[in-house]
Short mmCIF file of C-alpha atoms in Angstrom, two decimals:
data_model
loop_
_atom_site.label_atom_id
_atom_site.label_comp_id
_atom_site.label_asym_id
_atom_site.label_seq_id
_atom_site.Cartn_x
_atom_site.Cartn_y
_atom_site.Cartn_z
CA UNK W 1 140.56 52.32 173.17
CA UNK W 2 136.76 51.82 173.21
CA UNK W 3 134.49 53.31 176.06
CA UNK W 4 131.53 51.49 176.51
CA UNK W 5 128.13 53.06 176.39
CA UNK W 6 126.96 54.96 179.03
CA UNK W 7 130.87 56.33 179.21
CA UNK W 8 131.24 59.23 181.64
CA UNK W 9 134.13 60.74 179.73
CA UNK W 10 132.41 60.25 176.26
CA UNK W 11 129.54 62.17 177.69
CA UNK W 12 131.79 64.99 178.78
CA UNK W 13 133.50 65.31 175.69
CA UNK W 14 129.98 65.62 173.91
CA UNK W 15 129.22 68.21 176.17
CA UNK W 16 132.29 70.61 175.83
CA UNK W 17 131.72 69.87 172.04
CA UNK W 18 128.20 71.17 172.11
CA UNK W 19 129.20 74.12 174.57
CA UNK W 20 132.05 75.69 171.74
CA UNK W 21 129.66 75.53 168.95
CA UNK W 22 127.16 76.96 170.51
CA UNK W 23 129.27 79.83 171.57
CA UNK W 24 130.67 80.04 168.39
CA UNK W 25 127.27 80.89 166.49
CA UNK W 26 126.46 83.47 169.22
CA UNK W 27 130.09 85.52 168.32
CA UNK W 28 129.08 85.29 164.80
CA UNK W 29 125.68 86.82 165.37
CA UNK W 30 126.99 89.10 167.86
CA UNK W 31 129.61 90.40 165.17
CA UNK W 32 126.91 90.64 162.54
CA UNK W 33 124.57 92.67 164.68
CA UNK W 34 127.12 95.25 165.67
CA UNK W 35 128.10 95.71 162.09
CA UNK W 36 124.10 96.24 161.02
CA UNK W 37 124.64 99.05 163.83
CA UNK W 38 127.64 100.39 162.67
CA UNK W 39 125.66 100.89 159.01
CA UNK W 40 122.53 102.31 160.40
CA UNK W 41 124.35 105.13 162.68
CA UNK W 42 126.40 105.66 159.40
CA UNK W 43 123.10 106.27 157.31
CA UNK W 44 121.02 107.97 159.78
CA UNK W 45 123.99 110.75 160.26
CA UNK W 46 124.47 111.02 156.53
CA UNK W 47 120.81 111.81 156.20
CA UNK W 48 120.98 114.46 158.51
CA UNK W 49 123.45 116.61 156.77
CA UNK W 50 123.46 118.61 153.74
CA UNK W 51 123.10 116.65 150.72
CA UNK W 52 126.10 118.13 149.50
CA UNK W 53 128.15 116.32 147.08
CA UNK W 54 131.44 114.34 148.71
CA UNK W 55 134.83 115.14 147.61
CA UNK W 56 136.93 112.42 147.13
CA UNK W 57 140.18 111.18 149.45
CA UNK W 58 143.48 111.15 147.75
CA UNK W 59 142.96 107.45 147.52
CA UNK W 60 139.84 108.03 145.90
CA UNK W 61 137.95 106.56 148.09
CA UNK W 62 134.82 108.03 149.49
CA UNK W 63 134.00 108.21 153.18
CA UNK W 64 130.61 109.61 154.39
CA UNK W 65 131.36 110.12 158.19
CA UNK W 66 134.22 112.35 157.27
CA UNK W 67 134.84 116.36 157.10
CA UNK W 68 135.11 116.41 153.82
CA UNK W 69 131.33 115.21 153.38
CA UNK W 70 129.91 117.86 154.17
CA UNK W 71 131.95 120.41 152.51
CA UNK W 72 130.73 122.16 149.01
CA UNK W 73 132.80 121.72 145.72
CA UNK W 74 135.86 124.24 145.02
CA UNK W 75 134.13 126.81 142.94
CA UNK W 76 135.19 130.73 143.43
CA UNK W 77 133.12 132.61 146.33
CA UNK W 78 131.11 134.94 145.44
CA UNK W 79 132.21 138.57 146.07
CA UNK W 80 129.84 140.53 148.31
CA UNK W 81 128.29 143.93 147.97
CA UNK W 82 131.22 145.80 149.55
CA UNK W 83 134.26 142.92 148.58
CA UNK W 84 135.94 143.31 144.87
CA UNK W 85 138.27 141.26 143.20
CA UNK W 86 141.81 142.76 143.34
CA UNK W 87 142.34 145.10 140.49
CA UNK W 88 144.25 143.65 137.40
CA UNK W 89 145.91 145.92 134.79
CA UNK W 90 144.04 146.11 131.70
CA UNK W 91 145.92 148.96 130.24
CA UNK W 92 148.47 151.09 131.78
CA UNK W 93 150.83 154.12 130.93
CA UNK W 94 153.05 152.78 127.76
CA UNK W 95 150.90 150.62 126.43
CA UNK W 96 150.20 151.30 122.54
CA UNK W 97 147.48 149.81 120.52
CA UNK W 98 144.02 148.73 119.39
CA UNK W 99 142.86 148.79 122.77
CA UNK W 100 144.24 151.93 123.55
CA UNK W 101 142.27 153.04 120.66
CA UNK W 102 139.02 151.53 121.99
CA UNK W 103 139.54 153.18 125.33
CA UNK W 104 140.09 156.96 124.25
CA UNK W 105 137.07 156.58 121.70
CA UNK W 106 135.09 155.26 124.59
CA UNK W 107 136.09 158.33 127.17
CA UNK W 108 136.24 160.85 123.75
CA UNK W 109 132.29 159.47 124.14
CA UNK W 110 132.19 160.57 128.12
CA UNK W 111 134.61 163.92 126.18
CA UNK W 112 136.99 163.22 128.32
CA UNK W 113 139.19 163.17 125.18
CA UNK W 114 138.98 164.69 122.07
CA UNK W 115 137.30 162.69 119.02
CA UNK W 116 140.71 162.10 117.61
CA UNK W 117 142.85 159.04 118.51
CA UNK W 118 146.67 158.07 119.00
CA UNK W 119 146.38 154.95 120.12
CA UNK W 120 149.27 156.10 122.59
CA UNK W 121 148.72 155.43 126.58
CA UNK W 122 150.35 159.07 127.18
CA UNK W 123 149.49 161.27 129.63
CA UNK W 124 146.53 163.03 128.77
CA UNK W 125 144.93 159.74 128.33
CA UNK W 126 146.48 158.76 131.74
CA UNK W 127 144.82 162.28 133.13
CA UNK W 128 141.29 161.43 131.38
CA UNK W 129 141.28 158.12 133.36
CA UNK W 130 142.20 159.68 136.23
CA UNK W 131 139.64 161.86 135.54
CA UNK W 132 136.87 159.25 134.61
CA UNK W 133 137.88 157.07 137.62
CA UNK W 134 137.12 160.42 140.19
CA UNK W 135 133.74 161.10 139.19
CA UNK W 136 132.58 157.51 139.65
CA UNK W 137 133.98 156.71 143.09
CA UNK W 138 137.39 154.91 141.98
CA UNK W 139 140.75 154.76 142.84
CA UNK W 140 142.12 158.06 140.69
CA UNK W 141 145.28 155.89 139.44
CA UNK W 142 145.01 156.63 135.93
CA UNK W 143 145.79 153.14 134.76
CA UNK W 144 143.02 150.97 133.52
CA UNK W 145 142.03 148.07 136.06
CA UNK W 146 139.11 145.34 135.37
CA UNK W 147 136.73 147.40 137.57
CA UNK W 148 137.66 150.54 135.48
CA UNK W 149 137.39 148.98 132.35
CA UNK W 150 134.03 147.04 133.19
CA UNK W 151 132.83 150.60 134.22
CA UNK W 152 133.80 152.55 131.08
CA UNK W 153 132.06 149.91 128.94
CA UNK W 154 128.80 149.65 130.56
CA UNK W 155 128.75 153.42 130.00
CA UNK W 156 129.90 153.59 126.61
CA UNK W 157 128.79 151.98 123.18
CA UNK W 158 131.35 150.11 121.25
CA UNK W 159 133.38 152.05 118.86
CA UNK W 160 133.36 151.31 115.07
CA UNK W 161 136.61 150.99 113.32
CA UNK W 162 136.70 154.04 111.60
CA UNK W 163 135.75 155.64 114.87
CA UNK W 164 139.16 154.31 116.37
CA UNK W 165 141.39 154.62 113.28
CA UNK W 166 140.43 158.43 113.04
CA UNK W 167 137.97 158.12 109.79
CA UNK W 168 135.80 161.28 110.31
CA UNK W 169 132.02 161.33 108.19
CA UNK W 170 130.03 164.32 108.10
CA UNK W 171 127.49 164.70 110.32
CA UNK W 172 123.58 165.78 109.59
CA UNK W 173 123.96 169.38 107.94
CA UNK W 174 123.06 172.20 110.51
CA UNK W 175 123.56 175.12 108.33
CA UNK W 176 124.38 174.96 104.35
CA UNK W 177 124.56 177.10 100.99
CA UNK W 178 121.13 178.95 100.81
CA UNK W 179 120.07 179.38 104.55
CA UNK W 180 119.54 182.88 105.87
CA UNK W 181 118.90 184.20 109.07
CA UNK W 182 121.05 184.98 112.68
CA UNK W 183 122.51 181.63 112.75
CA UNK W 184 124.19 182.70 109.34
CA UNK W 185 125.20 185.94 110.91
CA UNK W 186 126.69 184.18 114.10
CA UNK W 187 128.12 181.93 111.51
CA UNK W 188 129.72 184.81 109.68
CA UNK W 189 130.56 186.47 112.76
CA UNK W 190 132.69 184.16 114.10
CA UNK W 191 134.38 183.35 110.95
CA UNK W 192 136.00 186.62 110.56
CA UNK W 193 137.41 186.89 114.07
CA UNK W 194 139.66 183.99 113.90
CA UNK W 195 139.74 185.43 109.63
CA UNK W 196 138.24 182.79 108.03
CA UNK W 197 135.63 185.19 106.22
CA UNK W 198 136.33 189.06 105.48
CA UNK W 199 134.18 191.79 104.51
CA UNK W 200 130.66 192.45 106.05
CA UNK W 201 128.40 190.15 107.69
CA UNK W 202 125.05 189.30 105.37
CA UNK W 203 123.29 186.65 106.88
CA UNK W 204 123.09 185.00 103.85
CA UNK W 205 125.04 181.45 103.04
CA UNK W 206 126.58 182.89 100.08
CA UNK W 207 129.43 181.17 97.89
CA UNK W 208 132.10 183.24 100.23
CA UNK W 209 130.91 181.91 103.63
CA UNK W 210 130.81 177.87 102.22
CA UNK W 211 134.93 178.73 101.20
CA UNK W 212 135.40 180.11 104.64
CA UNK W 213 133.43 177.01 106.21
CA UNK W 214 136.34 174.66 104.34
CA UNK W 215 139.25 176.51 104.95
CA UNK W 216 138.16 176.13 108.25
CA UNK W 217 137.24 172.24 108.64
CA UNK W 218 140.42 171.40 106.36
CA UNK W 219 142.38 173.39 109.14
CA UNK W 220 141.04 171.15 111.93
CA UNK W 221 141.21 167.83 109.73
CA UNK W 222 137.29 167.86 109.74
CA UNK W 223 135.38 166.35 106.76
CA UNK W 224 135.52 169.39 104.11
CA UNK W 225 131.63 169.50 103.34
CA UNK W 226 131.40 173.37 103.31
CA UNK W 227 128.49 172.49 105.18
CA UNK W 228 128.36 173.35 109.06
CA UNK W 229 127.35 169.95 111.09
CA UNK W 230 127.72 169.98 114.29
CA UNK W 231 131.31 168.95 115.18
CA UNK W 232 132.34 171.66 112.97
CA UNK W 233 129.87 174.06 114.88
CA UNK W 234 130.94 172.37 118.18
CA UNK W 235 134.88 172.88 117.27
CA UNK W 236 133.89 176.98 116.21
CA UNK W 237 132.20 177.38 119.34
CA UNK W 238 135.26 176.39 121.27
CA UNK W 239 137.10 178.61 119.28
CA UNK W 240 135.24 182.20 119.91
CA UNK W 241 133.29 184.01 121.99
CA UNK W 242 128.81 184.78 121.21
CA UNK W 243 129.47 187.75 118.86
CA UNK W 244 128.21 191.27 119.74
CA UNK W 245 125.52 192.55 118.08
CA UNK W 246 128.05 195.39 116.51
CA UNK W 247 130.09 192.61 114.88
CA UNK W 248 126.96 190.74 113.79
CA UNK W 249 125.58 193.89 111.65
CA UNK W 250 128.36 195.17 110.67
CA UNK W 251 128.65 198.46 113.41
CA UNK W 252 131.22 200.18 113.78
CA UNK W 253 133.56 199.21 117.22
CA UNK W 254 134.16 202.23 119.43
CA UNK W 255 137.80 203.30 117.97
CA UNK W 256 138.19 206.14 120.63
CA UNK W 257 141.59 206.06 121.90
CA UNK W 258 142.42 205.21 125.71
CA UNK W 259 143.65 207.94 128.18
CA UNK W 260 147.34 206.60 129.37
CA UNK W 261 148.07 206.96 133.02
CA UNK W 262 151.15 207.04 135.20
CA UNK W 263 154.05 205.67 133.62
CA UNK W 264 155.62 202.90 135.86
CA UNK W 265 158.88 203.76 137.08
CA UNK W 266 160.46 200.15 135.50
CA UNK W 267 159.51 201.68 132.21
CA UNK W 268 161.95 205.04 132.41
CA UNK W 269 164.81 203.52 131.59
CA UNK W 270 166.12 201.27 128.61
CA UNK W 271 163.90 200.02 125.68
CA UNK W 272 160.46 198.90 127.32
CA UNK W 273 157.34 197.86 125.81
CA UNK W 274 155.08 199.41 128.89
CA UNK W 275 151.75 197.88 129.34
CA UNK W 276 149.03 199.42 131.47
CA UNK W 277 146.33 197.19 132.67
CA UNK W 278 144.28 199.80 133.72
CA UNK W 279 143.91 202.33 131.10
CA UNK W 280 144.39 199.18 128.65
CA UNK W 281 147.47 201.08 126.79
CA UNK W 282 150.69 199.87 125.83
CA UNK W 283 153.24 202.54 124.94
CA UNK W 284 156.44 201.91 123.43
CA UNK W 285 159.48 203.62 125.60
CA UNK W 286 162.98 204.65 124.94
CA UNK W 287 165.04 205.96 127.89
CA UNK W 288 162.00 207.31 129.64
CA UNK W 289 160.40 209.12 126.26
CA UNK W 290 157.21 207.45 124.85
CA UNK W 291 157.16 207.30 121.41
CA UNK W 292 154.04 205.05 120.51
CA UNK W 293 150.69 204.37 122.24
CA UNK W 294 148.20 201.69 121.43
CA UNK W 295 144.83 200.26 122.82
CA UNK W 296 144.92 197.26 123.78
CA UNK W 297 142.68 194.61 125.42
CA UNK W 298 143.73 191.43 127.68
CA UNK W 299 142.96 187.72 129.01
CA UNK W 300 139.86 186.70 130.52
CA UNK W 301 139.50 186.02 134.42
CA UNK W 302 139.64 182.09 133.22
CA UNK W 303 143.22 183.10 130.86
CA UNK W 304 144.62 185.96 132.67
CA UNK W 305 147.40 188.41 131.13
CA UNK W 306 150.13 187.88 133.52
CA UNK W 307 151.85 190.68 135.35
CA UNK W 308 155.48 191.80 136.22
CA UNK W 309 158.67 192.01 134.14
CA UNK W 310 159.13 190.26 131.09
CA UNK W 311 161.95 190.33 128.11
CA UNK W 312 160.81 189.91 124.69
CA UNK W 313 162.11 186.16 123.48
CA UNK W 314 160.41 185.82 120.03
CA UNK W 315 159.03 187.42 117.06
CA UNK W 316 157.10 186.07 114.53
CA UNK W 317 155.58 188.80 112.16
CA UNK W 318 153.20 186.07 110.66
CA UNK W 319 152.17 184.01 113.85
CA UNK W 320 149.67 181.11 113.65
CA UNK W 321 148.29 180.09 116.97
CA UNK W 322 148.90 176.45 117.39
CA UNK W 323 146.03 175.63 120.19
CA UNK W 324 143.47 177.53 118.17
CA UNK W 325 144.42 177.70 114.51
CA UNK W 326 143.85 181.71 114.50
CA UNK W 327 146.29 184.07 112.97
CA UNK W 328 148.50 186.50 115.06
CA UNK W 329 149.52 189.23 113.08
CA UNK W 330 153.12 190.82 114.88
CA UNK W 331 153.24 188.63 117.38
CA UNK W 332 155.91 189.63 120.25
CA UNK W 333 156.64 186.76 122.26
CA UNK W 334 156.79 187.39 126.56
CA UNK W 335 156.15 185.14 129.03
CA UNK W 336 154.99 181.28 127.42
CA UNK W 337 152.53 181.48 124.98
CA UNK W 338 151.68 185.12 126.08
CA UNK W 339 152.48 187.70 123.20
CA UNK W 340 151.55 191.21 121.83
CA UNK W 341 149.86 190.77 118.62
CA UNK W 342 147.48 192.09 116.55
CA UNK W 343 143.85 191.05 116.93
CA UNK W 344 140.79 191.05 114.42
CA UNK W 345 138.13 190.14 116.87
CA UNK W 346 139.16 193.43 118.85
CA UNK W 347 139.41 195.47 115.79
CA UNK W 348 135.80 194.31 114.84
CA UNK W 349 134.31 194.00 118.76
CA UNK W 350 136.31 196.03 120.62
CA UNK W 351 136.40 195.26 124.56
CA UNK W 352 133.08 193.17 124.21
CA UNK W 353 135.52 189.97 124.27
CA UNK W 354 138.77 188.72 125.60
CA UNK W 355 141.84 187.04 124.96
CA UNK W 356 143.36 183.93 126.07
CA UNK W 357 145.94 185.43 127.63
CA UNK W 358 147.93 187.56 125.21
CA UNK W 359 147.66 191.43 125.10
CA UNK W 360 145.48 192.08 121.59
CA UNK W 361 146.33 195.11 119.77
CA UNK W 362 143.58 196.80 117.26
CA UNK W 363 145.74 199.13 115.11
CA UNK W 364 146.64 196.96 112.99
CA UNK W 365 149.72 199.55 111.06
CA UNK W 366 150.51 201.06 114.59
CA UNK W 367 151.37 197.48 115.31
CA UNK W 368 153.47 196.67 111.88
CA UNK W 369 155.51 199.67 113.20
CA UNK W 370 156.40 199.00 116.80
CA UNK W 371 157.29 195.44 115.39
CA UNK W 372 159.60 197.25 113.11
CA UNK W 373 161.08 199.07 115.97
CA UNK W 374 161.27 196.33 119.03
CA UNK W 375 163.98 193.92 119.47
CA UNK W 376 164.47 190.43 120.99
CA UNK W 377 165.56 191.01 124.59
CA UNK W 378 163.77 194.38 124.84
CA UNK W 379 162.15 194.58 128.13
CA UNK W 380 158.20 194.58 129.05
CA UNK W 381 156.41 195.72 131.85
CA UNK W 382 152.80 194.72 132.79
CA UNK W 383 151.24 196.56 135.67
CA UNK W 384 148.30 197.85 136.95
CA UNK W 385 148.16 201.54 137.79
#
């Protein structure tokens, strides 16, 4: 059908026509302008944060208005002053070893160990880190943790290989063939109480004294030079006691002979060997009748003779001490490693030194005959009167 112009209905249609579109452009530019919002509020709180990098969604997608914007990457924190990582085992008890090397050369450094190594965690090691860990503030555990270990390094100087695998070199020479003086006599001195040297002090370095110097280092597994340097002098030091100025030029050692007192009632009956702490005697007595009396000399405060009642449990007539390589003539085994034996140092000092422990005889022939007469199981009394 055909309108004609000037249609009312035509003109109405034209109208509602021109109406949508029109509204239709204004959604579109409303639309548009609220997602040109939506961008700039995104960017303008972006910029106010951090610029931090963004960690990616699982998707892998990246959203800046999220939590995980702002957050930093996933490195390790830091520890703090006062916050440490939780100690890891580095070594421990058991473990054997290169390492284990490297650690008691390093302490041996700190001489917390002696220069020799096993290359054995045992338990002197386990004691010297113990030990090491006290006196620096850390948990005494004894086994070594990364804070230990970082510690002990930092301290220390790498060990060489020969250093770990027990490969000794002579040191600088402190005293050698030709030199003269009181050193020599010290020297000398000390040699002959633990009888590495006999005869009389001469303060020379003589042929006799570099012999003596050797027997001694190939004792102790020290390079055999001859020569003194100065872990052999450190090793004789350890040893002996500063010799008197009697044993040093040759004097002779008060030999007067002790005044026993009151014979201890536990030593008048049976076979006893009766020791007397104060007038420093020991007299040898069967069924109450003394038939032997000796001087003799005893421990230091720091390696005290031990008192009470004791049964000899060993004899050795040609006793070697194992902790410090010195010879014990007669030796009548006590109480441990205590024993009565015959003692150089006292014969040549007298009472200006000290045992470890033991109870040192000086008559050296007195002594071979009480040995002859004593028996294993034959009591011994130590007292004081």
């Amino acid at each position: 059908m055909t309108h004609p112009p000037g249609d009312p209905m035509r003109a109405l249609r034209v109208l509602l026509m021109t109406i949508l579109v029109v509204a239709g452009l204004g959604a579109a530019a409303y639309g548009a302008g609220v997602a040109v919002q939506h961008y700039e509020h995104g960017r303008e709180t972006a910029s106010a944060r951090d610029p931090l990098p963004v960690a990616p969604s699982s998707t892998g997608a990246t959203d800046p208005t999220s939590e995980q914007s702002s957050a930093p990457p996933s490195t390790p924190p830091t520890p703090s002053e006062t916050e440490r990582p939780d100690p890891q085992p580095v070594l421990e008890p058991g473990t054997e070893g290169e390492q284990v090397r490297e650690l008691q050369s390093r302490l041996f450094q700190l001489a917390w160990l002696p220069e020799t190594t096993t290359g054995k965690y045992d338990a002197t090691t386990r004691k010297a880190v113990a030990g090491f860990q006290t006196k620096r503030g850390i948990e005494a555990t004894g086994v070594v943790d990364q804070h230990t270990w970082r510690r002990l390094v930092a301290m220390t100087e790498t060990p060489t290989h020969d250093q770990m695998f027990n490969v000794l070199h002579p040191g600088p020479t402190l005293l050698g063939p030709g030199d003269e003086g009181t050193d020599v006599r010290d020297l000398q001195a000390r040699l002959q109480s633990i009888q590495w040297l006999t005869g009389d002090v001469s303060g020379t370095y003589d042929s006799t004294t570099e012999q003596a110097v050797e027997g001694f280092q190939a004792k102790r597994a020290i390079p055999v030079t001859g020569e003194v340097d100065q872990r052999t002098m450190d090793r004789l030091h350890a040893m002996t006691v500063a010799p008197t100025h009697a044993a040093m030029f040759n004097e002779a050692p008060d030999t007067g002979s002790n005044t026993p007192g009151t014979l201890d009632a536990r030593c008048r009956t049976g076979r006893v060997l009766c020791i007397d702490k104060t007038s420093q005697t020991l007299r040898w007595v069967v069924d109450g009748k003394v038939l032997k009396t000796l001087d003799v000399r005893f421990g230091a405060s720091y390696s005290p003779t031990r008192e009470g009642v004791f049964h000899v449990y060993n004899m050795d007539a040609d006793h070697v001490s194992h902790l410090y390589g010195s010879a014990m003539p007669y030796s009548m085994f006590f109480s441990g490693g205590q024993a009565v034996h015959y003692s150089s140092d006292f014969a040549a000092r007298g009472y200006a030194g000290a045992s470890h422990g033991c109870v040192n005889v000086r008559d050296y022939d007195g002594l071979a005959w009480l040995f002859g007469q004593v028996r294993v199981g034959d009591e011994v009394v130590v007292y004081w009167s």
